[in-house]
mmCIF file of C-alpha atoms and ligand atoms in Angstrom:
data_model
loop_
_atom_site.group_PDB
_atom_site.id
_atom_site.type_symbol
_atom_site.label_atom_id
_atom_site.label_comp_id
_atom_site.label_asym_id
_atom_site.label_seq_id
_atom_site.Cartn_x
_atom_site.Cartn_y
_atom_site.Cartn_z
ATOM 1 C CA MET A 1476 -20.805 -3.743 -12.206
ATOM 2 C CA ALA A 1477 -20.010 -6.000 -15.118
ATOM 3 C CA SER A 1478 -17.737 -4.284 -17.325
ATOM 4 C CA ALA A 1479 -14.814 -1.993 -15.997
ATOM 5 C CA ARG A 1480 -15.151 0.118 -19.143
ATOM 6 C CA ARG A 1481 -15.893 3.853 -18.260
ATOM 7 C CA GLN A 1482 -17.611 5.732 -20.872
ATOM 8 C CA ALA A 1483 -17.497 9.435 -20.682
ATOM 9 C CA SER A 1484 -20.606 11.327 -19.522
ATOM 10 C CA PRO A 1485 -22.237 13.567 -22.129
ATOM 11 C CA LYS A 1486 -21.151 16.745 -20.599
ATOM 12 C CA ASP A 1487 -17.485 15.857 -20.828
ATOM 13 C CA ASP A 1488 -17.823 13.510 -23.759
ATOM 14 C CA SER A 1489 -14.281 14.307 -24.920
ATOM 15 C CA VAL A 1490 -11.167 12.332 -25.394
ATOM 16 C CA HIS A 1491 -9.305 14.750 -23.369
ATOM 17 C CA THR A 1492 -10.905 13.612 -19.703
ATOM 18 C CA GLY A 1493 -12.015 10.688 -17.944
ATOM 19 C CA ILE A 1494 -10.341 7.418 -17.488
ATOM 20 C CA PHE A 1495 -10.784 4.608 -20.068
ATOM 21 C CA ASN A 1496 -9.771 0.814 -20.923
ATOM 22 C CA ASP A 1497 -11.015 -1.906 -22.882
ATOM 23 C CA ILE A 1498 -11.128 -4.793 -20.012
ATOM 24 C CA ASP A 1499 -14.512 -6.380 -20.057
ATOM 25 C CA LEU A 1500 -14.798 -8.118 -16.247
ATOM 26 C CA ARG A 1501 -17.512 -10.531 -17.751
ATOM 27 C CA LEU A 1502 -14.949 -12.336 -19.997
ATOM 28 C CA GLU A 1503 -13.511 -15.677 -19.035
ATOM 29 C CA GLY A 1504 -9.843 -16.137 -19.530
ATOM 30 C CA ARG A 1505 -6.983 -13.698 -19.758
ATOM 31 C CA GLN A 1506 -6.977 -10.127 -20.683
ATOM 32 C CA GLN A 1507 -4.107 -7.993 -20.705
ATOM 33 C CA SER A 1508 -4.341 -4.159 -21.459
ATOM 34 C CA CYS A 1509 -4.026 -0.658 -20.069
ATOM 35 C CA LEU A 1510 -5.812 2.004 -18.008
ATOM 36 C CA SER A 1511 -5.501 5.264 -19.877
ATOM 37 C CA ILE A 1512 -5.799 8.898 -18.643
ATOM 38 C CA PRO A 1513 -5.525 11.445 -21.139
ATOM 39 C CA TRP A 1514 -3.204 14.440 -19.887
ATOM 40 C CA SER A 1515 -2.083 16.912 -22.360
ATOM 41 C CA VAL A 1516 2.009 17.622 -21.505
ATOM 42 C CA ASP A 1517 4.528 19.763 -22.975
ATOM 43 C CA ARG A 1518 6.315 16.674 -24.737
ATOM 44 C CA SER A 1519 3.082 15.121 -25.966
ATOM 45 C CA PRO A 1520 -0.306 17.100 -26.598
ATOM 46 C CA TYR A 1521 -2.573 13.858 -26.775
ATOM 47 C CA TYR A 1522 -0.315 12.196 -24.082
ATOM 48 C CA GLN A 1523 -2.093 9.447 -22.101
ATOM 49 C CA VAL A 1524 -0.954 7.975 -19.071
ATOM 50 C CA LYS A 1525 -0.649 4.165 -19.321
ATOM 51 C CA ILE A 1526 -1.545 1.875 -16.363
ATOM 52 C CA PRO A 1527 -0.766 -1.758 -16.929
ATOM 53 C CA ILE A 1528 -3.654 -4.246 -16.021
ATOM 54 C CA VAL A 1529 -4.022 -8.015 -16.140
ATOM 55 C CA ARG A 1530 -7.057 -9.760 -15.715
ATOM 56 C CA LEU A 1531 -7.740 -13.466 -15.178
ATOM 57 C CA ARG A 1532 -10.992 -15.360 -14.836
ATOM 58 C CA ARG A 1533 -11.981 -18.616 -14.615
ATOM 59 C CA GLY A 1534 -15.698 -19.256 -13.296
ATOM 60 C CA THR A 1535 -17.110 -18.368 -10.185
ATOM 61 C CA GLY A 1536 -14.685 -17.845 -7.040
ATOM 62 C CA PRO A 1537 -13.045 -15.326 -4.955
ATOM 63 C CA ARG A 1538 -12.446 -11.873 -6.873
ATOM 64 C CA LEU A 1539 -9.274 -10.275 -5.981
ATOM 65 C CA LEU A 1540 -7.648 -7.196 -7.046
ATOM 66 C CA LEU A 1541 -3.909 -7.014 -6.443
ATOM 67 C CA MET A 1542 -2.369 -3.528 -6.651
ATOM 68 C CA ALA A 1543 1.443 -2.059 -6.148
ATOM 69 C CA GLY A 1544 2.748 0.948 -7.178
ATOM 70 C CA ASN A 1545 0.280 3.185 -5.334
ATOM 71 C CA HIS A 1546 3.557 5.070 -4.046
ATOM 72 C CA GLY A 1547 6.295 4.982 -6.963
ATOM 73 C CA ASP A 1548 9.314 3.980 -4.768
ATOM 74 C CA GLU A 1549 8.344 0.943 -3.080
ATOM 75 C CA TYR A 1550 9.564 -1.877 -5.193
ATOM 76 C CA GLU A 1551 8.685 -5.606 -3.837
ATOM 77 C CA GLY A 1552 5.000 -5.085 -4.878
ATOM 78 C CA ASN A 1553 5.859 -4.238 -8.469
ATOM 79 C CA MET A 1554 8.386 -7.086 -8.917
ATOM 80 C CA ALA A 1555 6.160 -9.794 -7.304
ATOM 81 C CA LEU A 1556 2.765 -8.544 -9.251
ATOM 82 C CA PHE A 1557 4.682 -8.270 -12.596
ATOM 83 C CA GLN A 1558 5.980 -11.679 -12.119
ATOM 84 C CA LEU A 1559 2.672 -13.031 -10.807
ATOM 85 C CA ALA A 1560 0.806 -11.661 -14.021
ATOM 86 C CA ARG A 1561 3.645 -13.418 -16.158
ATOM 87 C CA ARG A 1562 3.515 -16.836 -14.284
ATOM 88 C CA LEU A 1563 -0.358 -17.257 -13.438
ATOM 89 C CA ASP A 1564 -2.027 -19.344 -15.967
ATOM 90 C CA VAL A 1565 -5.941 -18.966 -16.075
ATOM 91 C CA SER A 1566 -6.203 -22.969 -15.845
ATOM 92 C CA ALA A 1567 -4.658 -22.730 -12.238
ATOM 93 C CA ILE A 1568 -7.153 -20.235 -10.747
ATOM 94 C CA ARG A 1569 -10.461 -20.147 -9.392
ATOM 95 C CA GLY A 1570 -12.483 -17.027 -9.630
ATOM 96 C CA GLU A 1571 -11.332 -13.589 -10.738
ATOM 97 C CA ILE A 1572 -7.719 -11.964 -10.208
ATOM 98 C CA THR A 1573 -7.149 -8.451 -11.345
ATOM 99 C CA ILE A 1574 -3.433 -7.225 -11.128
ATOM 100 C CA LEU A 1575 -2.094 -3.565 -11.392
ATOM 101 C CA PRO A 1576 1.326 -4.040 -10.891
ATOM 102 C CA MET A 1577 2.366 0.000 -11.031
ATOM 103 C CA LEU A 1578 -0.767 1.662 -10.244
ATOM 104 C CA ASN A 1579 0.315 5.357 -10.030
ATOM 105 C CA ALA A 1580 2.525 4.675 -13.067
ATOM 106 C CA PRO A 1581 3.979 8.372 -13.478
ATOM 107 C CA ALA A 1582 4.989 8.183 -9.729
ATOM 108 C CA VAL A 1583 6.639 4.703 -10.384
ATOM 109 C CA LEU A 1584 8.396 5.510 -13.457
ATOM 110 C CA ALA A 1585 10.187 8.445 -12.031
ATOM 111 C CA GLY A 1586 10.892 6.368 -8.524
ATOM 112 C CA ARG A 1587 9.110 9.032 -6.578
ATOM 113 C CA ARG A 1588 6.386 8.872 -4.083
ATOM 114 C CA ARG A 1589 3.964 11.069 -5.531
ATOM 115 C CA SER A 1590 3.163 11.536 -9.133
ATOM 116 C CA PRO A 1591 5.482 14.219 -10.639
ATOM 117 C CA LEU A 1592 2.388 14.835 -13.233
ATOM 118 C CA ASP A 1593 0.119 16.433 -10.529
ATOM 119 C CA GLY A 1594 2.081 16.092 -7.107
ATOM 120 C CA GLY A 1595 -0.599 13.718 -6.364
ATOM 121 C CA ASN A 1596 -0.257 11.094 -3.531
ATOM 122 C CA LEU A 1597 -2.623 8.327 -4.447
ATOM 123 C CA ASN A 1598 -3.065 7.044 -0.997
ATOM 124 C CA ARG A 1599 -4.209 10.081 0.217
ATOM 125 C CA ALA A 1600 -6.519 10.842 -3.072
ATOM 126 C CA PHE A 1601 -9.431 8.558 -2.278
ATOM 127 C CA PRO A 1602 -12.474 8.597 -2.860
ATOM 128 C CA GLY A 1603 -10.940 10.557 -6.014
ATOM 129 C CA LEU A 1604 -12.596 13.063 -8.482
ATOM 130 C CA ASP A 1605 -13.809 12.049 -11.643
ATOM 131 C CA SER A 1606 -12.731 15.145 -13.626
ATOM 132 C CA GLY A 1607 -9.811 15.816 -11.452
ATOM 133 C CA THR A 1608 -5.634 15.105 -12.142
ATOM 134 C CA PRO A 1609 -4.784 11.755 -13.307
ATOM 135 C CA THR A 1610 -4.149 10.567 -9.621
ATOM 136 C CA GLU A 1611 -7.548 11.748 -8.641
ATOM 137 C CA ARG A 1612 -9.175 10.097 -11.498
ATOM 138 C CA LEU A 1613 -7.517 6.948 -10.988
ATOM 139 C CA ALA A 1614 -8.635 6.990 -7.233
ATOM 140 C CA HIS A 1615 -12.068 7.564 -8.213
ATOM 141 C CA PHE A 1616 -11.957 4.790 -10.987
ATOM 142 C CA LEU A 1617 -10.636 2.676 -8.319
ATOM 143 C CA GLU A 1618 -13.077 2.889 -5.677
ATOM 144 C CA HIS A 1619 -16.031 3.493 -7.741
ATOM 145 C CA THR A 1620 -15.441 0.755 -10.641
ATOM 146 C CA LEU A 1621 -12.713 -1.303 -9.920
ATOM 147 C CA MET A 1622 -12.961 -2.327 -5.944
ATOM 148 C CA PRO A 1623 -17.130 -2.690 -6.027
ATOM 149 C CA ALA A 1624 -16.302 -5.402 -8.226
ATOM 150 C CA HIS A 1625 -14.136 -7.330 -6.194
ATOM 151 C CA ASP A 1626 -14.197 -8.981 -2.573
ATOM 152 C CA ILE A 1627 -10.885 -8.827 -1.581
ATOM 153 C CA VAL A 1628 -8.115 -5.894 -2.437
ATOM 154 C CA LEU A 1629 -4.650 -6.022 -1.575
ATOM 155 C CA ASP A 1630 -2.414 -3.173 -2.043
ATOM 156 C CA LEU A 1631 1.332 -3.647 -1.416
ATOM 157 C CA HIS A 1632 3.583 -1.050 0.142
ATOM 158 C CA SER A 1633 7.049 -0.318 2.015
ATOM 159 C CA GLY A 1634 8.343 2.624 3.635
ATOM 160 C CA GLY A 1635 9.804 4.171 0.328
ATOM 161 C CA THR A 1636 13.017 6.053 -0.361
ATOM 162 C CA SER A 1637 12.947 7.977 3.015
ATOM 163 C CA MET A 1638 11.839 5.201 5.629
ATOM 164 C CA ALA A 1639 12.728 1.858 7.064
ATOM 165 C CA HIS A 1640 9.716 -0.143 8.117
ATOM 166 C CA LEU A 1641 9.331 -3.265 9.967
ATOM 167 C CA PRO A 1642 7.907 -5.986 7.603
ATOM 168 C CA THR A 1643 4.423 -5.928 8.446
ATOM 169 C CA SER A 1644 0.999 -6.994 6.780
ATOM 170 C CA LEU A 1645 -1.413 -4.098 7.345
ATOM 171 C CA ILE A 1646 -5.152 -3.544 7.956
ATOM 172 C CA GLU A 1647 -7.366 -0.670 8.946
ATOM 173 C CA ARG A 1648 -10.442 -0.917 11.449
ATOM 174 C CA GLN A 1649 -12.897 -0.573 9.171
ATOM 175 C CA GLY A 1650 -16.557 -2.041 8.373
ATOM 176 C CA GLY A 1651 -18.704 -3.718 11.101
ATOM 177 C CA ALA A 1652 -17.717 -6.702 13.482
ATOM 178 C CA GLU A 1653 -17.922 -9.576 10.522
ATOM 179 C CA HIS A 1654 -16.263 -7.648 7.791
ATOM 180 C CA PHE A 1655 -13.365 -6.843 10.410
ATOM 181 C CA ALA A 1656 -13.278 -10.236 11.505
ATOM 182 C CA ARG A 1657 -12.686 -11.399 8.094
ATOM 183 C CA MET A 1658 -10.069 -8.832 7.284
ATOM 184 C CA LEU A 1659 -7.970 -10.011 10.404
ATOM 185 C CA GLU A 1660 -8.808 -13.621 9.399
ATOM 186 C CA LEU A 1661 -7.079 -12.832 5.917
ATOM 187 C CA MET A 1662 -4.489 -10.702 7.171
ATOM 188 C CA LEU A 1663 -3.212 -13.455 9.651
ATOM 189 C CA ALA A 1664 -3.221 -15.830 6.590
ATOM 190 C CA MET A 1665 -0.699 -14.008 4.848
ATOM 191 C CA GLY A 1666 1.618 -15.196 7.388
ATOM 192 C CA MET A 1667 3.841 -12.027 8.060
ATOM 193 C CA PRO A 1668 5.945 -11.494 11.065
ATOM 194 C CA TYR A 1669 4.123 -8.585 12.372
ATOM 195 C CA GLY A 1670 0.675 -7.568 11.460
ATOM 196 C CA PHE A 1671 -0.355 -3.672 12.026
ATOM 197 C CA VAL A 1672 -4.005 -2.348 12.819
ATOM 198 C CA ALA A 1673 -4.386 1.007 11.936
ATOM 199 C CA GLN A 1674 -7.038 3.322 12.769
ATOM 200 C CA ASN A 1675 -7.936 5.812 10.314
ATOM 201 C CA GLY A 1676 -11.582 6.295 10.188
ATOM 202 C CA ALA A 1677 -14.104 5.713 7.477
ATOM 203 C CA ALA A 1678 -13.882 8.729 5.742
ATOM 204 C CA ALA A 1679 -9.824 8.253 5.267
ATOM 205 C CA PRO A 1680 -8.245 8.965 2.044
ATOM 206 C CA THR A 1681 -6.229 5.770 1.905
ATOM 207 C CA SER A 1682 -6.713 2.688 -0.370
ATOM 208 C CA LEU A 1683 -7.841 0.630 2.606
ATOM 209 C CA ALA A 1684 -10.802 2.946 3.779
ATOM 210 C CA ALA A 1685 -11.792 3.175 0.070
ATOM 211 C CA ALA A 1686 -11.943 -0.778 0.103
ATOM 212 C CA ALA A 1687 -14.182 -0.977 2.830
ATOM 213 C CA ARG A 1688 -16.717 1.829 1.429
ATOM 214 C CA ALA A 1689 -16.793 -0.181 -1.756
ATOM 215 C CA GLY A 1690 -17.687 -3.288 0.459
ATOM 216 C CA ALA A 1691 -14.333 -5.119 -0.213
ATOM 217 C CA ILE A 1692 -11.986 -6.396 2.216
ATOM 218 C CA GLY A 1693 -8.774 -4.350 2.165
ATOM 219 C CA LEU A 1694 -5.473 -5.693 2.892
ATOM 220 C CA SER A 1695 -2.069 -3.998 2.727
ATOM 221 C CA GLY A 1696 1.301 -4.414 4.190
ATOM 222 C CA GLU A 1697 4.753 -2.799 4.435
ATOM 223 C CA PHE A 1698 7.164 -5.052 3.179
ATOM 224 C CA GLY A 1699 10.747 -3.179 3.155
ATOM 225 C CA GLY A 1700 11.884 0.213 2.784
ATOM 226 C CA GLY A 1701 14.723 2.669 1.798
ATOM 227 C CA GLY A 1702 13.699 2.664 -2.035
ATOM 228 C CA THR A 1703 15.621 -0.644 -2.571
ATOM 229 C CA VAL A 1704 14.497 -4.502 -1.931
ATOM 230 C CA THR A 1705 16.534 -7.355 -0.190
ATOM 231 C CA PRO A 1706 16.472 -11.020 -0.268
ATOM 232 C CA ASP A 1707 14.121 -11.367 2.737
ATOM 233 C CA SER A 1708 11.799 -8.482 1.770
ATOM 234 C CA MET A 1709 11.302 -10.384 -1.523
ATOM 235 C CA VAL A 1710 10.615 -13.883 0.090
ATOM 236 C CA LEU A 1711 8.145 -12.108 2.526
ATOM 237 C CA THR A 1712 6.341 -10.253 -0.171
ATOM 238 C CA ARG A 1713 6.115 -13.499 -2.416
ATOM 239 C CA SER A 1714 5.003 -15.733 0.625
ATOM 240 C CA ALA A 1715 2.285 -13.320 1.481
ATOM 241 C CA ILE A 1716 0.851 -13.062 -1.784
ATOM 242 C CA ASP A 1717 0.757 -16.919 -2.264
ATOM 243 C CA ASN A 1718 -0.407 -17.191 1.222
ATOM 244 C CA LEU A 1719 -3.458 -14.883 0.161
ATOM 245 C CA LEU A 1720 -4.153 -16.464 -2.989
ATOM 246 C CA LEU A 1721 -4.255 -20.322 -1.133
ATOM 247 C CA ALA A 1722 -6.269 -18.711 1.808
ATOM 248 C CA THR A 1723 -8.982 -17.648 -0.553
ATOM 249 C CA GLY A 1724 -8.683 -20.895 -2.713
ATOM 250 C CA ALA A 1725 -8.096 -18.829 -5.774
ATOM 251 C CA THR A 1726 -5.110 -21.087 -6.249
ATOM 252 C CA ASP A 1727 -4.234 -24.619 -4.910
ATOM 253 C CA ALA A 1728 -0.500 -23.955 -5.199
ATOM 254 C CA PRO A 1729 2.085 -21.391 -4.671
ATOM 255 C CA VAL A 1730 3.225 -19.304 -7.755
ATOM 256 C CA LEU A 1731 5.730 -17.124 -6.587
ATOM 257 C CA ALA A 1732 7.496 -18.232 -3.276
ATOM 258 C CA ARG A 1733 10.284 -21.414 -4.006
ATOM 259 C CA THR A 1734 9.524 -22.121 -0.186
ATOM 260 C CA VAL A 1735 6.448 -20.153 1.198
ATOM 261 C CA ARG A 1736 7.049 -18.690 4.388
ATOM 262 C CA ARG A 1737 4.286 -18.545 6.911
ATOM 263 C CA ALA A 1738 4.926 -16.986 10.349
ATOM 264 C CA GLN A 1739 2.752 -16.628 13.410
ATOM 265 C CA THR A 1740 1.757 -12.896 12.971
ATOM 266 C CA GLU A 1741 2.367 -10.395 16.291
ATOM 267 C CA LEU A 1742 0.035 -7.848 16.272
ATOM 268 C CA LEU A 1743 0.532 -4.252 16.807
ATOM 269 C CA GLN A 1744 -1.075 -1.031 16.786
ATOM 270 C CA LEU A 1745 -0.655 2.565 16.383
ATOM 271 C CA THR A 1746 -3.311 4.769 18.380
ATOM 272 C CA SER A 1747 -1.875 8.005 19.797
ATOM 273 C CA HIS A 1748 0.489 10.582 18.573
ATOM 274 C CA ALA A 1749 2.853 9.927 21.501
ATOM 275 C CA GLN A 1750 3.945 6.737 19.502
ATOM 276 C CA ALA A 1751 5.878 8.883 17.128
ATOM 277 C CA ILE A 1752 8.499 11.498 17.614
ATOM 278 C CA TYR A 1753 8.782 14.324 15.318
ATOM 279 C CA ALA A 1754 11.698 16.643 14.377
ATOM 280 C CA THR A 1755 10.965 20.230 15.527
ATOM 281 C CA ARG A 1756 13.760 22.200 13.846
ATOM 282 C CA PRO A 1757 16.373 21.492 11.207
ATOM 283 C CA GLY A 1758 18.924 19.129 11.927
ATOM 284 C CA TRP A 1759 20.385 15.567 11.478
ATOM 285 C CA PHE A 1760 18.638 12.510 13.002
ATOM 286 C CA GLU A 1761 21.027 9.922 14.789
ATOM 287 C CA PRO A 1762 18.838 6.918 15.892
ATOM 288 C CA ALA A 1763 19.820 4.773 18.657
ATOM 289 C CA ARG A 1764 17.543 1.768 18.024
ATOM 290 C CA LEU A 1765 16.329 -0.486 14.930
ATOM 291 C CA PRO A 1766 13.215 -1.392 13.707
ATOM 292 C CA GLY A 1767 11.823 -4.386 15.429
ATOM 293 C CA ASP A 1768 13.738 -3.484 18.626
ATOM 294 C CA HIS A 1769 11.305 -3.799 21.718
ATOM 295 C CA VAL A 1770 11.730 -0.485 23.572
ATOM 296 C CA LEU A 1771 10.483 1.060 26.766
ATOM 297 C CA LYS A 1772 8.893 4.111 27.608
ATOM 298 C CA GLY A 1773 11.656 6.931 28.359
ATOM 299 C CA GLN A 1774 14.623 4.967 26.804
ATOM 300 C CA VAL A 1775 16.695 6.591 24.123
ATOM 301 C CA ALA A 1776 15.414 6.892 20.990
ATOM 302 C CA GLY A 1777 18.188 8.536 19.345
ATOM 303 C CA TRP A 1778 20.098 12.119 19.114
ATOM 304 C CA TYR A 1779 19.194 15.259 17.392
ATOM 305 C CA HIS A 1780 22.149 17.333 16.025
ATOM 306 C CA ASP A 1781 21.278 21.015 15.173
ATOM 307 C CA PHE A 1782 23.980 22.307 12.541
ATOM 308 C CA ASN A 1783 22.593 25.721 13.231
ATOM 309 C CA ARG A 1784 23.750 25.481 16.698
ATOM 310 C CA PRO A 1785 27.076 23.956 16.537
ATOM 311 C CA ASP A 1786 28.133 24.754 20.354
ATOM 312 C CA GLU A 1787 24.874 22.844 21.580
ATOM 313 C CA ALA A 1788 24.939 19.319 22.608
ATOM 314 C CA GLU A 1789 23.100 16.853 20.444
ATOM 315 C CA GLN A 1790 19.461 16.730 21.914
ATOM 316 C CA GLU A 1791 18.641 13.508 23.211
ATOM 317 C CA LEU A 1792 15.198 12.043 22.093
ATOM 318 C CA THR A 1793 13.540 9.470 24.222
ATOM 319 C CA PHE A 1794 10.213 7.142 23.536
ATOM 320 C CA GLY A 1795 7.123 8.202 24.517
ATOM 321 C CA VAL A 1796 5.518 4.682 24.809
ATOM 322 C CA SER A 1797 6.798 1.080 25.086
ATOM 323 C CA GLY A 1798 6.661 -1.009 22.067
ATOM 324 C CA VAL A 1799 8.215 -2.188 18.890
ATOM 325 C CA VAL A 1800 10.064 0.204 16.565
ATOM 326 C CA LEU A 1801 7.813 0.168 13.509
ATOM 327 C CA SER A 1802 9.619 2.739 11.212
ATOM 328 C CA GLN A 1803 12.260 4.983 11.334
ATOM 329 C CA ARG A 1804 13.523 7.673 9.153
ATOM 330 C CA LEU A 1805 16.490 6.721 6.817
ATOM 331 C CA HIS A 1806 17.828 10.361 5.642
ATOM 332 C CA ALA A 1807 19.466 12.022 8.712
ATOM 333 C CA MET A 1808 18.816 15.477 7.261
ATOM 334 C CA SER A 1809 15.420 16.489 8.569
ATOM 335 C CA GLN A 1810 13.157 19.376 9.014
ATOM 336 C CA ALA A 1811 10.395 20.650 11.555
ATOM 337 C CA GLY A 1812 7.816 17.981 10.949
ATOM 338 C CA ASP A 1813 9.347 15.225 9.733
ATOM 339 C CA CYS A 1814 8.709 11.975 11.590
ATOM 340 C CA LEU A 1815 11.773 10.441 12.865
ATOM 341 C CA VAL A 1816 10.617 7.382 14.695
ATOM 342 C CA GLN A 1817 7.316 5.571 15.281
ATOM 343 C CA VAL A 1818 6.951 2.747 17.895
ATOM 344 C CA ALA A 1819 3.926 0.370 17.900
ATOM 345 C CA GLU A 1820 2.045 -1.083 20.503
ATOM 346 C CA PRO A 1821 0.871 -4.659 21.111
ATOM 347 C CA TYR A 1822 -2.725 -5.014 19.722
ATOM 348 C CA GLU A 1823 -5.730 -4.600 21.765
ATOM 349 C CA ALA A 1824 -8.892 -6.228 20.657
ATOM 350 C CA GLU A 1825 -12.093 -4.278 20.844
ATOM 351 C CA PRO A 1826 -14.624 -5.558 23.478
ATOM 352 C CA ASP A 1827 -16.865 -6.702 20.793
ATOM 353 C CA GLU A 1828 -14.198 -8.605 18.507
ATOM 354 C CA ARG A 1829 -13.825 -11.985 17.779
ATOM 355 C CA LYS A 1830 -10.624 -13.524 18.902
ATOM 356 C CA PRO A 1831 -8.373 -14.068 15.704
HETATM 357 ZN ZN1 LIG B 2221 3.607 3.369 0.375
#
């Protein structure tokens, strides 16, 4: 597909539907614009959701789509990609780089995981719906128009407001053996301390599964958490982006990081429900460990305090498997169904897999 322009189809030939933009993927040089999604609201009858997009192209080479703000309260990627868009000079790149620094813009502007316009969680909305809500239309445009025009998709995440997360790069087990080997190779090139292989299936509603369906290498990562950033989480994010640009040959020198950090990545996986502990009633969660701790099956993960039963001793929670604490709930107040802690196990390659 040569152009990212989306024309309204005859049946919904209207200024009130779809998603449109004036970026032309064939053009050399720099383009800066917005994706626009018409969505009438009380305040503004002809309102359009505006999603910033920056596009650079110089000749042929790797074609990268870099995105942050899939969830609206995960800030490392937003800051790093806006900075990248400002700093990247088209003369310093090879190929094509498309940057979406605040993807689900209504969610980002509200500082919330999901869009306040439609309750949409973009990372559960793929393959999306052309005639749907803003989040569904955005997912549809990404999977059917933008992702197929790129070789590599990087979607930057963190734990969000309610969760602390181990700093990890992240891929899903998607595609054939060759596709997966390239994905693993590029994930290791990002140089994060941990790398996490998820198993969500080919039909998953996630950006990584969407990238695979679009024929692109999908890469992601969890760079922090708690609805904030830290000096360390920013260094890791900037380094991961620089490392990826360098590994693909899109740039010859770091653009973001003062000192590019490149770790030997410890590979982890999540494959069973036994790796998570969930709340089963209202209460307060008191953790015993921190993300990154190595733990053994049966060890104490924390305590659950039931404020409806003040005479009852706090409940001891124990890990169901041995491994590394991957994520942990940050809000003490919990309800039945809230995930309190996840433990990742060491990665095990499939029998037919090339060694990274
Ligand atoms: Zn996220």
